[in-house]
Amino acid sequence: QVQLVESGGGEVQAGGSLRLSCVSSGFRLTHNCVGWFRQAPGKEREGIGMIATGPDNTYSYIHKSVNDRFSISQDVATNTVYLQMDRLAPGDTATYSCVGRDHSCSLLRTTEFRYWGQGAQVTVTS
């Protein structure tokens, strides 16, 4: 059974940083894709980024709307994916969800990911 568990959410002042973690069980990071989505109240869910490690390299992608402030990384040994978020703004307030897809990354769309974590709340105050 696949489980994705997020942690690291919380409340932070604008300009601050947070690092979200996603620990997976029953789902290996090697050769599979892990991503992050977020959803703010009253808004559609949006993709943030994704990462996958293959036999020779690691592929990662961060959406252009946040790629100057957010970064994604992973620790294959601990089956953990991280989302580093810097210079946070109130507009980043949302529930952030870790997602998984069997095999390599494709499009950053909700329909491409089979496994979903329960989400971590991030609140940025002004």
JSON list of C-alpha atoms in Angstrom, two decimals:
[
{"chain": "A", "resi": 1, "resn": "GLN", "atom": "CA", "xyz": [0.00, 0.00, 0.00]},
{"chain": "A", "resi": 2, "resn": "VAL", "atom": "CA", "xyz": [1.38, 3.37, -1.04]},
{"chain": "A", "resi": 3, "resn": "GLN", "atom": "CA", "xyz": [1.44, 6.19, 1.47]},
{"chain": "A", "resi": 4, "resn": "LEU", "atom": "CA", "xyz": [2.71, 9.72, 1.03]},
{"chain": "A", "resi": 5, "resn": "VAL", "atom": "CA", "xyz": [2.96, 11.76, 4.20]},
{"chain": "A", "resi": 6, "resn": "GLU", "atom": "CA", "xyz": [3.69, 15.47, 4.17]},
{"chain": "A", "resi": 7, "resn": "SER", "atom": "CA", "xyz": [5.19, 17.46, 7.01]},
{"chain": "A", "resi": 8, "resn": "GLY", "atom": "CA", "xyz": [6.77, 20.84, 7.58]},
{"chain": "A", "resi": 9, "resn": "GLY", "atom": "CA", "xyz": [3.76, 23.04, 7.01]},
{"chain": "A", "resi": 10, "resn": "GLY", "atom": "CA", "xyz": [2.79, 25.85, 9.34]},
{"chain": "A", "resi": 11, "resn": "GLU", "atom": "CA", "xyz": [2.47, 29.58, 9.64]},
{"chain": "A", "resi": 12, "resn": "VAL", "atom": "CA", "xyz": [5.21, 31.96, 8.57]},
{"chain": "A", "resi": 13, "resn": "GLN", "atom": "CA", "xyz": [5.51, 35.66, 8.00]},
{"chain": "A", "resi": 14, "resn": "ALA", "atom": "CA", "xyz": [5.86, 37.05, 4.51]},
{"chain": "A", "resi": 15, "resn": "GLY", "atom": "CA", "xyz": [9.43, 36.84, 3.34]},
{"chain": "A", "resi": 16, "resn": "GLY", "atom": "CA", "xyz": [10.11, 33.73, 5.38]},
{"chain": "A", "resi": 17, "resn": "SER", "atom": "CA", "xyz": [10.90, 30.18, 4.34]},
{"chain": "A", "resi": 18, "resn": "LEU", "atom": "CA", "xyz": [9.49, 26.74, 4.87]},
{"chain": "A", "resi": 19, "resn": "ARG", "atom": "CA", "xyz": [10.62, 23.30, 3.76]},
{"chain": "A", "resi": 20, "resn": "LEU", "atom": "CA", "xyz": [7.98, 20.68, 3.18]},
{"chain": "A", "resi": 21, "resn": "SER", "atom": "CA", "xyz": [8.87, 17.01, 3.35]},
{"chain": "A", "resi": 22, "resn": "CYS", "atom": "CA", "xyz": [7.10, 14.07, 1.78]},
{"chain": "A", "resi": 23, "resn": "VAL", "atom": "CA", "xyz": [7.99, 10.61, 3.00]},
{"chain": "A", "resi": 24, "resn": "SER", "atom": "CA", "xyz": [6.81, 7.76, 0.85]},
{"chain": "A", "resi": 25, "resn": "SER", "atom": "CA", "xyz": [6.22, 4.16, 1.82]},
{"chain": "A", "resi": 26, "resn": "GLY", "atom": "CA", "xyz": [5.38, 1.42, -0.59]},
{"chain": "A", "resi": 27, "resn": "PHE", "atom": "CA", "xyz": [6.57, 3.68, -3.39]},
{"chain": "A", "resi": 28, "resn": "ARG", "atom": "CA", "xyz": [10.21, 3.95, -4.40]},
{"chain": "A", "resi": 29, "resn": "LEU", "atom": "CA", "xyz": [11.54, 7.27, -5.57]},
{"chain": "A", "resi": 30, "resn": "THR", "atom": "CA", "xyz": [13.89, 5.72, -8.07]},
{"chain": "A", "resi": 31, "resn": "HIS", "atom": "CA", "xyz": [12.27, 5.39, -11.47]},
{"chain": "A", "resi": 32, "resn": "ASN", "atom": "CA", "xyz": [9.05, 7.01, -10.22]},
{"chain": "A", "resi": 33, "resn": "CYS", "atom": "CA", "xyz": [7.82, 10.59, -10.23]},
{"chain": "A", "resi": 34, "resn": "VAL", "atom": "CA", "xyz": [6.90, 12.64, -7.17]},
{"chain": "A", "resi": 35, "resn": "GLY", "atom": "CA", "xyz": [5.34, 16.07, -7.36]},
{"chain": "A", "resi": 36, "resn": "TRP", "atom": "CA", "xyz": [3.74, 18.85, -5.38]},
{"chain": "A", "resi": 37, "resn": "PHE", "atom": "CA", "xyz": [0.40, 20.55, -5.91]},
{"chain": "A", "resi": 38, "resn": "ARG", "atom": "CA", "xyz": [-1.26, 23.27, -3.92]},
{"chain": "A", "resi": 39, "resn": "GLN", "atom": "CA", "xyz": [-4.78, 24.51, -3.53]},
{"chain": "A", "resi": 40, "resn": "ALA", "atom": "CA", "xyz": [-5.85, 27.77, -1.96]},
{"chain": "A", "resi": 41, "resn": "PRO", "atom": "CA", "xyz": [-9.41, 28.31, -0.70]},
{"chain": "A", "resi": 42, "resn": "GLY", "atom": "CA", "xyz": [-11.75, 29.07, -3.57]},
{"chain": "A", "resi": 43, "resn": "LYS", "atom": "CA", "xyz": [-9.07, 28.43, -6.18]},
{"chain": "A", "resi": 44, "resn": "GLU", "atom": "CA", "xyz": [-8.21, 25.58, -8.48]},
{"chain": "A", "resi": 45, "resn": "ARG", "atom": "CA", "xyz": [-5.46, 23.18, -7.61]},
{"chain": "A", "resi": 46, "resn": "GLU", "atom": "CA", "xyz": [-2.18, 24.08, -9.30]},
{"chain": "A", "resi": 47, "resn": "GLY", "atom": "CA", "xyz": [0.98, 22.13, -9.93]},
{"chain": "A", "resi": 48, "resn": "ILE", "atom": "CA", "xyz": [4.18, 23.34, -8.31]},
{"chain": "A", "resi": 49, "resn": "GLY", "atom": "CA", "xyz": [6.85, 20.90, -9.43]},
{"chain": "A", "resi": 50, "resn": "MET", "atom": "CA", "xyz": [7.98, 17.31, -9.81]},
{"chain": "A", "resi": 51, "resn": "ILE", "atom": "CA", "xyz": [11.08, 15.20, -9.65]},
{"chain": "A", "resi": 52, "resn": "ALA", "atom": "CA", "xyz": [12.18, 11.76, -10.74]},
{"chain": "A", "resi": 53, "resn": "THR", "atom": "CA", "xyz": [15.45, 9.87, -10.46]},
{"chain": "A", "resi": 54, "resn": "GLY", "atom": "CA", "xyz": [16.43, 7.50, -13.21]},
{"chain": "A", "resi": 55, "resn": "PRO", "atom": "CA", "xyz": [19.45, 5.20, -13.60]},
{"chain": "A", "resi": 56, "resn": "ASP", "atom": "CA", "xyz": [21.70, 7.97, -14.92]},
{"chain": "A", "resi": 57, "resn": "ASN", "atom": "CA", "xyz": [20.25, 11.30, -13.88]},
{"chain": "A", "resi": 58, "resn": "THR", "atom": "CA", "xyz": [17.58, 13.20, -11.96]},
{"chain": "A", "resi": 59, "resn": "TYR", "atom": "CA", "xyz": [14.87, 15.16, -13.68]},
{"chain": "A", "resi": 60, "resn": "SER", "atom": "CA", "xyz": [13.19, 18.04, -11.90]},
{"chain": "A", "resi": 61, "resn": "TYR", "atom": "CA", "xyz": [10.78, 20.76, -12.88]},
{"chain": "A", "resi": 62, "resn": "ILE", "atom": "CA", "xyz": [9.38, 23.77, -11.05]},
{"chain": "A", "resi": 63, "resn": "HIS", "atom": "CA", "xyz": [6.52, 25.81, -12.47]},
{"chain": "A", "resi": 64, "resn": "LYS", "atom": "CA", "xyz": [7.63, 29.17, -13.82]},
{"chain": "A", "resi": 65, "resn": "SER", "atom": "CA", "xyz": [5.32, 31.02, -11.43]},
{"chain": "A", "resi": 66, "resn": "VAL", "atom": "CA", "xyz": [7.46, 29.98, -8.46]},
{"chain": "A", "resi": 67, "resn": "ASN", "atom": "CA", "xyz": [10.78, 28.80, -9.89]},
{"chain": "A", "resi": 68, "resn": "ASP", "atom": "CA", "xyz": [12.59, 31.87, -8.60]},
{"chain": "A", "resi": 69, "resn": "ARG", "atom": "CA", "xyz": [11.57, 31.04, -5.01]},
{"chain": "A", "resi": 70, "resn": "PHE", "atom": "CA", "xyz": [10.81, 27.31, -4.77]},
{"chain": "A", "resi": 71, "resn": "SER", "atom": "CA", "xyz": [13.00, 24.29, -5.38]},
{"chain": "A", "resi": 72, "resn": "ILE", "atom": "CA", "xyz": [12.45, 20.55, -5.24]},
{"chain": "A", "resi": 73, "resn": "SER", "atom": "CA", "xyz": [14.88, 17.84, -4.21]},
{"chain": "A", "resi": 74, "resn": "GLN", "atom": "CA", "xyz": [14.89, 14.30, -2.93]},
{"chain": "A", "resi": 75, "resn": "ASP", "atom": "CA", "xyz": [16.79, 11.90, -0.75]},
{"chain": "A", "resi": 76, "resn": "VAL", "atom": "CA", "xyz": [16.48, 8.48, -2.31]},
{"chain": "A", "resi": 77, "resn": "ALA", "atom": "CA", "xyz": [18.03, 6.77, 0.71]},
{"chain": "A", "resi": 78, "resn": "THR", "atom": "CA", "xyz": [15.20, 7.95, 2.96]},
{"chain": "A", "resi": 79, "resn": "ASN", "atom": "CA", "xyz": [12.48, 7.99, 0.30]},
{"chain": "A", "resi": 80, "resn": "THR", "atom": "CA", "xyz": [11.87, 11.66, 0.98]},
{"chain": "A", "resi": 81, "resn": "VAL", "atom": "CA", "xyz": [11.07, 14.53, -1.38]},
{"chain": "A", "resi": 82, "resn": "TYR", "atom": "CA", "xyz": [11.48, 18.13, -0.28]},
{"chain": "A", "resi": 83, "resn": "LEU", "atom": "CA", "xyz": [9.90, 21.37, -1.40]},
{"chain": "A", "resi": 84, "resn": "GLN", "atom": "CA", "xyz": [11.98, 24.34, -0.32]},
{"chain": "A", "resi": 85, "resn": "MET", "atom": "CA", "xyz": [9.98, 27.55, -0.35]},
{"chain": "A", "resi": 86, "resn": "ASP", "atom": "CA", "xyz": [11.72, 30.90, 0.09]},
{"chain": "A", "resi": 87, "resn": "ARG", "atom": "CA", "xyz": [10.49, 34.49, 0.10]},
{"chain": "A", "resi": 88, "resn": "LEU", "atom": "CA", "xyz": [7.00, 33.32, 0.84]},
{"chain": "A", "resi": 89, "resn": "ALA", "atom": "CA", "xyz": [4.09, 35.67, 0.23]},
{"chain": "A", "resi": 90, "resn": "PRO", "atom": "CA", "xyz": [0.46, 35.63, 1.41]},
{"chain": "A", "resi": 91, "resn": "GLY", "atom": "CA", "xyz": [-0.50, 34.40, -2.05]},
{"chain": "A", "resi": 92, "resn": "ASP", "atom": "CA", "xyz": [1.36, 31.17, -1.29]},
{"chain": "A", "resi": 93, "resn": "THR", "atom": "CA", "xyz": [-1.13, 30.31, 1.44]},
{"chain": "A", "resi": 94, "resn": "ALA", "atom": "CA", "xyz": [-2.62, 26.94, 0.48]},
{"chain": "A", "resi": 95, "resn": "THR", "atom": "CA", "xyz": [-2.78, 23.27, 1.25]},
{"chain": "A", "resi": 96, "resn": "TYR", "atom": "CA", "xyz": [0.24, 21.60, -0.31]},
{"chain": "A", "resi": 97, "resn": "SER", "atom": "CA", "xyz": [-0.07, 17.99, -1.40]},
{"chain": "A", "resi": 98, "resn": "CYS", "atom": "CA", "xyz": [2.59, 15.47, -2.29]},
{"chain": "A", "resi": 99, "resn": "VAL", "atom": "CA", "xyz": [1.70, 13.23, -5.23]},
{"chain": "A", "resi": 100, "resn": "GLY", "atom": "CA", "xyz": [3.18, 10.16, -6.85]},
{"chain": "A", "resi": 101, "resn": "ARG", "atom": "CA", "xyz": [3.15, 8.61, -10.27]},
{"chain": "A", "resi": 102, "resn": "ASP", "atom": "CA", "xyz": [4.46, 5.24, -11.33]},
{"chain": "A", "resi": 103, "resn": "HIS", "atom": "CA", "xyz": [7.36, 5.55, -13.78]},
{"chain": "A", "resi": 104, "resn": "SER", "atom": "CA", "xyz": [8.82, 8.75, -15.16]},
{"chain": "A", "resi": 105, "resn": "CYS", "atom": "CA", "xyz": [7.38, 12.23, -14.94]},
{"chain": "A", "resi": 106, "resn": "SER", "atom": "CA", "xyz": [5.00, 13.39, -17.60]},
{"chain": "A", "resi": 107, "resn": "LEU", "atom": "CA", "xyz": [2.77, 16.45, -17.49]},
{"chain": "A", "resi": 108, "resn": "LEU", "atom": "CA", "xyz": [2.24, 18.34, -14.24]},
{"chain": "A", "resi": 109, "resn": "ARG", "atom": "CA", "xyz": [-1.48, 17.65, -14.14]},
{"chain": "A", "resi": 110, "resn": "THR", "atom": "CA", "xyz": [-3.57, 16.14, -11.39]},
{"chain": "A", "resi": 111, "resn": "THR", "atom": "CA", "xyz": [-4.75, 13.35, -13.69]},
{"chain": "A", "resi": 112, "resn": "GLU", "atom": "CA", "xyz": [-1.16, 12.18, -14.19]},
{"chain": "A", "resi": 113, "resn": "PHE", "atom": "CA", "xyz": [-0.69, 11.27, -10.51]},
{"chain": "A", "resi": 114, "resn": "ARG", "atom": "CA", "xyz": [-2.19, 8.22, -8.92]},
{"chain": "A", "resi": 115, "resn": "TYR", "atom": "CA", "xyz": [-1.07, 8.64, -5.31]},
{"chain": "A", "resi": 116, "resn": "TRP", "atom": "CA", "xyz": [-1.90, 11.61, -3.11]},
{"chain": "A", "resi": 117, "resn": "GLY", "atom": "CA", "xyz": [-0.91, 12.61, 0.40]},
{"chain": "A", "resi": 118, "resn": "GLN", "atom": "CA", "xyz": [-3.36, 14.22, 2.80]},
{"chain": "A", "resi": 119, "resn": "GLY", "atom": "CA", "xyz": [-1.79, 17.64, 2.47]},
{"chain": "A", "resi": 120, "resn": "ALA", "atom": "CA", "xyz": [0.05, 20.13, 4.64]},
{"chain": "A", "resi": 121, "resn": "GLN", "atom": "CA", "xyz": [-1.29, 23.58, 5.40]},
{"chain": "A", "resi": 122, "resn": "VAL", "atom": "CA", "xyz": [0.95, 26.55, 4.70]},
{"chain": "A", "resi": 123, "resn": "THR", "atom": "CA", "xyz": [-0.19, 29.95, 5.90]},
{"chain": "A", "resi": 124, "resn": "VAL", "atom": "CA", "xyz": [1.76, 33.09, 5.12]},
{"chain": "A", "resi": 125, "resn": "THR", "atom": "CA", "xyz": [0.86, 36.20, 7.09]},
{"chain": "A", "resi": 126, "resn": "SER", "atom": "CA", "xyz": [1.58, 39.76, 6.03]}
]
